[in-house]
Amino acid sequence: MLITHDTRCALDTVVDLVNTAPEDESTPDGLPDLAALTDFVQNHEISDVGVLSEFDLTAVRKIRGRFAGIFAAPDGRAAAGMINELIAAAGTTPRLTDHDGYDWHVHYFAPGASVADHLAADCGMALAFFVVAGEQERLRRCEAPDCRRAFVDLSRNRSRRYCDSRTCGNRLHVAAYRARRKEATG
C-alpha cells in the first residue's frame, strides 16, 4: 500500500490524538487544556487553524472519541460508516496546495475550517484510504494487557501486535523469556 507523506502525517496525528484520551479514570487526559491543544497542533504542524479557543478544545475531544470508535470498529463496513459521518460533518473541500516547503499535496478541509474539522477531514481521509484498500484491520489497539494505545500496523505482513510508545512488545517478550527460564530451572 502506497502511503504518501501527507497521509503518513495524518495517520501519525490521528494515532497521537486517539492516544491522548484517558485509558481509564486513573489516567490523565492528554489534552487537559487549551495549552495542550496548542502544543498538539504545533507538534503535528497542523496548518491554517488560526487562534484556538475552548470551543476548539471541546470539539477536538469530541472527534477524538469518534476516531477511537474507528480503531475499535469490528469490520470495514462499520469503519466506513463512521468515517463517512466524520468526513461529512467536517464539510470536506479537497484542494491541492504546496505550502511551507512541501511539494503538492491534498488538503481535505475547507479553507478557514476549525481545527476539529481540519483533523476530521484530513485524518478521516487517511483512515478512509485504509478501508478502501481493504486494510482496515491495520488500525489496531496494543495487545499488551495493560495498554490499549492505538497504532497503525504498517508492517509488511500485518503482524504488529504492540504499540511502540511504551515498549510493550519488548516488555512482554522479556517477561515470557523470564517465565520460561524460571520454569526450566524449576
PDB file of C-alpha atoms in Angstrom:
ATOM      1  CA  MET A   1       0.000   0.000   0.000  1.00  0.00           C
ATOM      2  CA  LEU A   2       1.475   3.336  -1.065  1.00  0.00           C
ATOM      3  CA  ILE A   3       1.277   5.919   1.702  1.00  0.00           C
ATOM      4  CA  THR A   4       2.101   9.494   0.749  1.00  0.00           C
ATOM      5  CA  HIS A   5       3.894  11.880   3.095  1.00  0.00           C
ATOM      6  CA  ASP A   6       0.755  13.850   3.951  1.00  0.00           C
ATOM      7  CA  THR A   7      -1.242  10.656   4.559  1.00  0.00           C
ATOM      8  CA  ARG A   8       1.506   9.380   6.875  1.00  0.00           C
ATOM      9  CA  CYS A   9       1.477  12.690   8.764  1.00  0.00           C
ATOM     10  CA  ALA A  10      -2.321  12.461   9.113  1.00  0.00           C
ATOM     11  CA  LEU A  11      -2.046   8.860  10.353  1.00  0.00           C
ATOM     12  CA  ASP A  12       0.559   9.850  12.947  1.00  0.00           C
ATOM     13  CA  THR A  13      -1.652  12.732  14.015  1.00  0.00           C
ATOM     14  CA  VAL A  14      -4.813  10.654  14.401  1.00  0.00           C
ATOM     15  CA  VAL A  15      -2.968   7.950  16.355  1.00  0.00           C
ATOM     16  CA  ASP A  16      -1.452  10.554  18.664  1.00  0.00           C
ATOM     17  CA  LEU A  17      -4.847  12.231  19.044  1.00  0.00           C
ATOM     18  CA  VAL A  18      -6.614   8.993  19.952  1.00  0.00           C
ATOM     19  CA  ASN A  19      -3.835   8.207  22.413  1.00  0.00           C
ATOM     20  CA  THR A  20      -4.391  11.493  24.284  1.00  0.00           C
ATOM     21  CA  ALA A  21      -7.675  10.091  25.617  1.00  0.00           C
ATOM     22  CA  PRO A  22      -7.519   8.774  29.163  1.00  0.00           C
ATOM     23  CA  GLU A  23      -7.300   4.970  29.182  1.00  0.00           C
ATOM     24  CA  ASP A  24      -9.377   4.839  32.359  1.00  0.00           C
ATOM     25  CA  GLU A  25     -10.388   7.002  35.324  1.00  0.00           C
ATOM     26  CA  SER A  26      -6.887   6.810  36.810  1.00  0.00           C
ATOM     27  CA  THR A  27      -5.011   8.221  33.794  1.00  0.00           C
ATOM     28  CA  PRO A  28      -4.985  11.899  32.912  1.00  0.00           C
ATOM     29  CA  ASP A  29      -6.370  13.380  29.711  1.00  0.00           C
ATOM     30  CA  GLY A  30      -3.563  14.166  27.257  1.00  0.00           C
ATOM     31  CA  LEU A  31      -5.497  17.265  26.162  1.00  0.00           C
ATOM     32  CA  PRO A  32      -6.386  18.754  29.545  1.00  0.00           C
ATOM     33  CA  ASP A  33      -6.455  22.372  28.436  1.00  0.00           C
ATOM     34  CA  LEU A  34      -6.016  24.860  25.622  1.00  0.00           C
ATOM     35  CA  ALA A  35      -2.231  24.967  26.093  1.00  0.00           C
ATOM     36  CA  ALA A  36      -2.045  21.198  25.494  1.00  0.00           C
ATOM     37  CA  LEU A  37      -4.160  21.532  22.348  1.00  0.00           C
ATOM     38  CA  THR A  38      -1.907  24.352  21.133  1.00  0.00           C
ATOM     39  CA  ASP A  39       1.163  22.160  21.736  1.00  0.00           C
ATOM     40  CA  PHE A  40      -0.522  19.264  19.910  1.00  0.00           C
ATOM     41  CA  VAL A  41      -1.267  21.500  16.893  1.00  0.00           C
ATOM     42  CA  GLN A  42       2.291  22.868  16.833  1.00  0.00           C
ATOM     43  CA  ASN A  43       3.969  19.482  17.348  1.00  0.00           C
ATOM     44  CA  HIS A  44       1.985  17.974  14.470  1.00  0.00           C
ATOM     45  CA  GLU A  45       2.495  21.034  12.265  1.00  0.00           C
ATOM     46  CA  ILE A  46      -1.233  21.397  11.658  1.00  0.00           C
ATOM     47  CA  SER A  47      -1.501  24.378   9.355  1.00  0.00           C
ATOM     48  CA  ASP A  48      -4.147  27.040   8.831  1.00  0.00           C
ATOM     49  CA  VAL A  49      -6.065  26.689  12.113  1.00  0.00           C
ATOM     50  CA  GLY A  50      -5.988  30.269  13.397  1.00  0.00           C
ATOM     51  CA  VAL A  51      -6.384  31.184  17.053  1.00  0.00           C
ATOM     52  CA  LEU A  52      -7.558  28.275  19.185  1.00  0.00           C
ATOM     53  CA  SER A  53     -10.328  28.546  21.789  1.00  0.00           C
ATOM     54  CA  GLU A  54     -12.061  26.454  24.447  1.00  0.00           C
ATOM     55  CA  PHE A  55     -14.650  25.637  21.769  1.00  0.00           C
ATOM     56  CA  ASP A  56     -11.853  24.065  19.695  1.00  0.00           C
ATOM     57  CA  LEU A  57     -10.686  22.011  22.677  1.00  0.00           C
ATOM     58  CA  THR A  58     -14.196  20.647  23.249  1.00  0.00           C
ATOM     59  CA  ALA A  59     -14.662  19.890  19.539  1.00  0.00           C
ATOM     60  CA  VAL A  60     -11.295  18.130  19.225  1.00  0.00           C
ATOM     61  CA  ARG A  61     -12.044  15.969  22.263  1.00  0.00           C
ATOM     62  CA  LYS A  62     -15.363  15.019  20.659  1.00  0.00           C
ATOM     63  CA  ILE A  63     -13.818  13.933  17.350  1.00  0.00           C
ATOM     64  CA  ARG A  64     -11.069  12.145  19.288  1.00  0.00           C
ATOM     65  CA  GLY A  65     -13.772   9.849  20.640  1.00  0.00           C
ATOM     66  CA  ARG A  66     -15.161   9.324  17.152  1.00  0.00           C
ATOM     67  CA  PHE A  67     -11.702   8.397  15.839  1.00  0.00           C
ATOM     68  CA  ALA A  68     -11.301   5.966  18.742  1.00  0.00           C
ATOM     69  CA  GLY A  69     -14.508   4.309  17.559  1.00  0.00           C
ATOM     70  CA  ILE A  70     -12.972   3.764  14.118  1.00  0.00           C
ATOM     71  CA  PHE A  71      -9.988   1.967  15.668  1.00  0.00           C
ATOM     72  CA  ALA A  72     -12.460  -0.248  17.547  1.00  0.00           C
ATOM     73  CA  ALA A  73     -14.687  -0.936  14.525  1.00  0.00           C
ATOM     74  CA  PRO A  74     -15.375  -4.653  14.064  1.00  0.00           C
ATOM     75  CA  ASP A  75     -15.047  -4.524  10.271  1.00  0.00           C
ATOM     76  CA  GLY A  76     -14.520  -2.303   7.234  1.00  0.00           C
ATOM     77  CA  ARG A  77     -18.226  -1.610   6.768  1.00  0.00           C
ATOM     78  CA  ALA A  78     -18.594  -0.272  10.309  1.00  0.00           C
ATOM     79  CA  ALA A  79     -15.386   1.771   9.968  1.00  0.00           C
ATOM     80  CA  ALA A  80     -16.572   3.167   6.620  1.00  0.00           C
ATOM     81  CA  GLY A  81     -19.848   4.323   8.133  1.00  0.00           C
ATOM     82  CA  MET A  82     -18.069   6.113  10.973  1.00  0.00           C
ATOM     83  CA  ILE A  83     -15.535   7.694   8.629  1.00  0.00           C
ATOM     84  CA  ASN A  84     -18.276   8.850   6.250  1.00  0.00           C
ATOM     85  CA  GLU A  85     -20.142  10.549   9.096  1.00  0.00           C
ATOM     86  CA  LEU A  86     -16.976  12.201  10.392  1.00  0.00           C
ATOM     87  CA  ILE A  87     -15.891  13.485   6.987  1.00  0.00           C
ATOM     88  CA  ALA A  88     -19.383  14.679   6.021  1.00  0.00           C
ATOM     89  CA  ALA A  89     -19.728  16.642   9.259  1.00  0.00           C
ATOM     90  CA  ALA A  90     -16.369  18.319   8.577  1.00  0.00           C
ATOM     91  CA  GLY A  91     -17.518  19.635   5.200  1.00  0.00           C
ATOM     92  CA  THR A  92     -14.557  18.447   3.172  1.00  0.00           C
ATOM     93  CA  THR A  93     -13.294  20.585   0.322  1.00  0.00           C
ATOM     94  CA  PRO A  94     -10.362  18.808  -1.357  1.00  0.00           C
ATOM     95  CA  ARG A  95      -7.756  21.141  -2.813  1.00  0.00           C
ATOM     96  CA  LEU A  96      -4.157  20.965  -3.946  1.00  0.00           C
ATOM     97  CA  THR A  97      -1.612  23.024  -2.036  1.00  0.00           C
ATOM     98  CA  ASP A  98       2.167  23.391  -1.789  1.00  0.00           C
ATOM     99  CA  HIS A  99       2.827  25.340   1.385  1.00  0.00           C
ATOM    100  CA  ASP A 100       5.654  25.521   3.937  1.00  0.00           C
ATOM    101  CA  GLY A 101       8.238  23.915   1.669  1.00  0.00           C
ATOM    102  CA  TYR A 102       6.167  20.798   0.944  1.00  0.00           C
ATOM    103  CA  ASP A 103       5.520  19.738  -2.624  1.00  0.00           C
ATOM    104  CA  TRP A 104       1.971  19.401  -3.985  1.00  0.00           C
ATOM    105  CA  HIS A 105      -0.401  17.527  -1.723  1.00  0.00           C
ATOM    106  CA  VAL A 106      -4.124  17.438  -0.995  1.00  0.00           C
ATOM    107  CA  HIS A 107      -5.847  19.158   1.909  1.00  0.00           C
ATOM    108  CA  TYR A 108      -9.353  17.881   2.519  1.00  0.00           C
ATOM    109  CA  PHE A 109     -10.504  20.552   4.967  1.00  0.00           C
ATOM    110  CA  ALA A 110     -12.253  23.720   3.846  1.00  0.00           C
ATOM    111  CA  PRO A 111     -10.272  26.979   3.991  1.00  0.00           C
ATOM    112  CA  GLY A 112     -10.774  28.565   7.394  1.00  0.00           C
ATOM    113  CA  ALA A 113     -12.016  25.290   8.934  1.00  0.00           C
ATOM    114  CA  SER A 114     -11.796  24.794  12.675  1.00  0.00           C
ATOM    115  CA  VAL A 115      -9.019  22.587  13.983  1.00  0.00           C
ATOM    116  CA  ALA A 116     -11.579  19.835  14.705  1.00  0.00           C
ATOM    117  CA  ASP A 117     -12.929  19.947  11.136  1.00  0.00           C
ATOM    118  CA  HIS A 118      -9.369  20.067   9.819  1.00  0.00           C
ATOM    119  CA  LEU A 119      -8.480  16.916  11.782  1.00  0.00           C
ATOM    120  CA  ALA A 120     -11.754  15.187  10.920  1.00  0.00           C
ATOM    121  CA  ALA A 121     -11.273  15.813   7.193  1.00  0.00           C
ATOM    122  CA  ASP A 122      -7.544  15.106   6.762  1.00  0.00           C
ATOM    123  CA  CYS A 123      -7.243  12.298   9.299  1.00  0.00           C
ATOM    124  CA  GLY A 124     -10.590  10.840   8.270  1.00  0.00           C
ATOM    125  CA  MET A 125      -9.438  10.643   4.663  1.00  0.00           C
ATOM    126  CA  ALA A 126      -6.163   8.992   5.712  1.00  0.00           C
ATOM    127  CA  LEU A 127      -8.158   6.310   7.535  1.00  0.00           C
ATOM    128  CA  ALA A 128     -10.540   6.056   4.573  1.00  0.00           C
ATOM    129  CA  PHE A 129      -7.634   5.068   2.321  1.00  0.00           C
ATOM    130  CA  PHE A 130      -7.048   2.038   4.551  1.00  0.00           C
ATOM    131  CA  VAL A 131     -10.678   0.963   4.348  1.00  0.00           C
ATOM    132  CA  VAL A 132     -10.723   1.422   0.563  1.00  0.00           C
ATOM    133  CA  ALA A 133      -7.572  -0.696   0.260  1.00  0.00           C
ATOM    134  CA  GLY A 134      -9.166  -3.433   2.368  1.00  0.00           C
ATOM    135  CA  GLU A 135      -6.623  -2.779   5.127  1.00  0.00           C
ATOM    136  CA  GLN A 136      -8.926  -1.648   7.968  1.00  0.00           C
ATOM    137  CA  GLU A 137      -7.504  -4.376  10.207  1.00  0.00           C
ATOM    138  CA  ARG A 138      -4.232  -2.402  10.272  1.00  0.00           C
ATOM    139  CA  LEU A 139      -5.950   0.147  12.541  1.00  0.00           C
ATOM    140  CA  ARG A 140      -5.248  -1.533  15.855  1.00  0.00           C
ATOM    141  CA  ARG A 141      -5.004  -1.311  19.607  1.00  0.00           C
ATOM    142  CA  CYS A 142      -1.990  -2.607  21.517  1.00  0.00           C
ATOM    143  CA  GLU A 143      -2.485  -6.199  22.693  1.00  0.00           C
ATOM    144  CA  ALA A 144      -0.466  -5.771  25.890  1.00  0.00           C
ATOM    145  CA  PRO A 145      -2.791  -6.454  28.829  1.00  0.00           C
ATOM    146  CA  ASP A 146      -2.034  -3.111  30.476  1.00  0.00           C
ATOM    147  CA  CYS A 147      -2.090  -0.978  27.323  1.00  0.00           C
ATOM    148  CA  ARG A 148      -4.794  -0.083  24.815  1.00  0.00           C
ATOM    149  CA  ARG A 149      -2.937   2.555  22.784  1.00  0.00           C
ATOM    150  CA  ALA A 150      -3.906   2.919  19.134  1.00  0.00           C
ATOM    151  CA  PHE A 151      -1.454   2.382  16.294  1.00  0.00           C
ATOM    152  CA  VAL A 152      -1.428   1.721  12.559  1.00  0.00           C
ATOM    153  CA  ASP A 153       0.263  -1.553  11.644  1.00  0.00           C
ATOM    154  CA  LEU A 154       2.463  -0.709   8.683  1.00  0.00           C
ATOM    155  CA  SER A 155       4.424  -3.958   8.846  1.00  0.00           C
ATOM    156  CA  ARG A 156       4.713  -5.858   5.598  1.00  0.00           C
ATOM    157  CA  ASN A 157       2.847  -8.927   6.852  1.00  0.00           C
ATOM    158  CA  ARG A 158       0.338  -7.199   9.167  1.00  0.00           C
ATOM    159  CA  SER A 159       1.891  -8.879  12.215  1.00  0.00           C
ATOM    160  CA  ARG A 160       2.470  -5.990  14.606  1.00  0.00           C
ATOM    161  CA  ARG A 161       0.626  -6.556  17.874  1.00  0.00           C
ATOM    162  CA  TYR A 162       2.041  -3.921  20.206  1.00  0.00           C
ATOM    163  CA  CYS A 163       2.422  -0.173  20.197  1.00  0.00           C
ATOM    164  CA  ASP A 164       5.984   1.044  20.399  1.00  0.00           C
ATOM    165  CA  SER A 165       5.487   4.036  22.659  1.00  0.00           C
ATOM    166  CA  ARG A 166       5.708   2.020  25.858  1.00  0.00           C
ATOM    167  CA  THR A 167       7.886  -0.784  24.538  1.00  0.00           C
ATOM    168  CA  CYS A 168       5.007  -3.139  25.271  1.00  0.00           C
ATOM    169  CA  GLY A 169       6.194  -5.895  22.979  1.00  0.00           C
ATOM    170  CA  ASN A 170       9.695  -5.903  24.444  1.00  0.00           C
ATOM    171  CA  ARG A 171       8.353  -5.895  27.991  1.00  0.00           C
ATOM    172  CA  LEU A 172       6.065  -8.878  27.319  1.00  0.00           C
ATOM    173  CA  HIS A 173       8.763 -10.808  25.468  1.00  0.00           C
ATOM    174  CA  VAL A 174      11.191 -10.329  28.365  1.00  0.00           C
ATOM    175  CA  ALA A 175       8.517 -11.453  30.852  1.00  0.00           C
ATOM    176  CA  ALA A 176       7.798 -14.577  28.763  1.00  0.00           C
ATOM    177  CA  TYR A 177      11.519 -15.335  28.491  1.00  0.00           C
ATOM    178  CA  ARG A 178      11.983 -14.995  32.248  1.00  0.00           C
ATOM    179  CA  ALA A 179       8.975 -17.241  32.880  1.00  0.00           C
ATOM    180  CA  ARG A 180      10.411 -19.904  30.550  1.00  0.00           C
ATOM    181  CA  ARG A 181      13.826 -19.678  32.242  1.00  0.00           C
ATOM    182  CA  LYS A 182      12.264 -19.934  35.678  1.00  0.00           C
ATOM    183  CA  GLU A 183      10.245 -22.980  34.605  1.00  0.00           C
ATOM    184  CA  ALA A 184      13.317 -24.630  33.030  1.00  0.00           C
ATOM    185  CA  THR A 185      15.432 -24.164  36.157  1.00  0.00           C
ATOM    186  CA  GLY A 186      12.441 -25.097  38.320  1.00  0.00           C
TER     187      GLY A 186
END
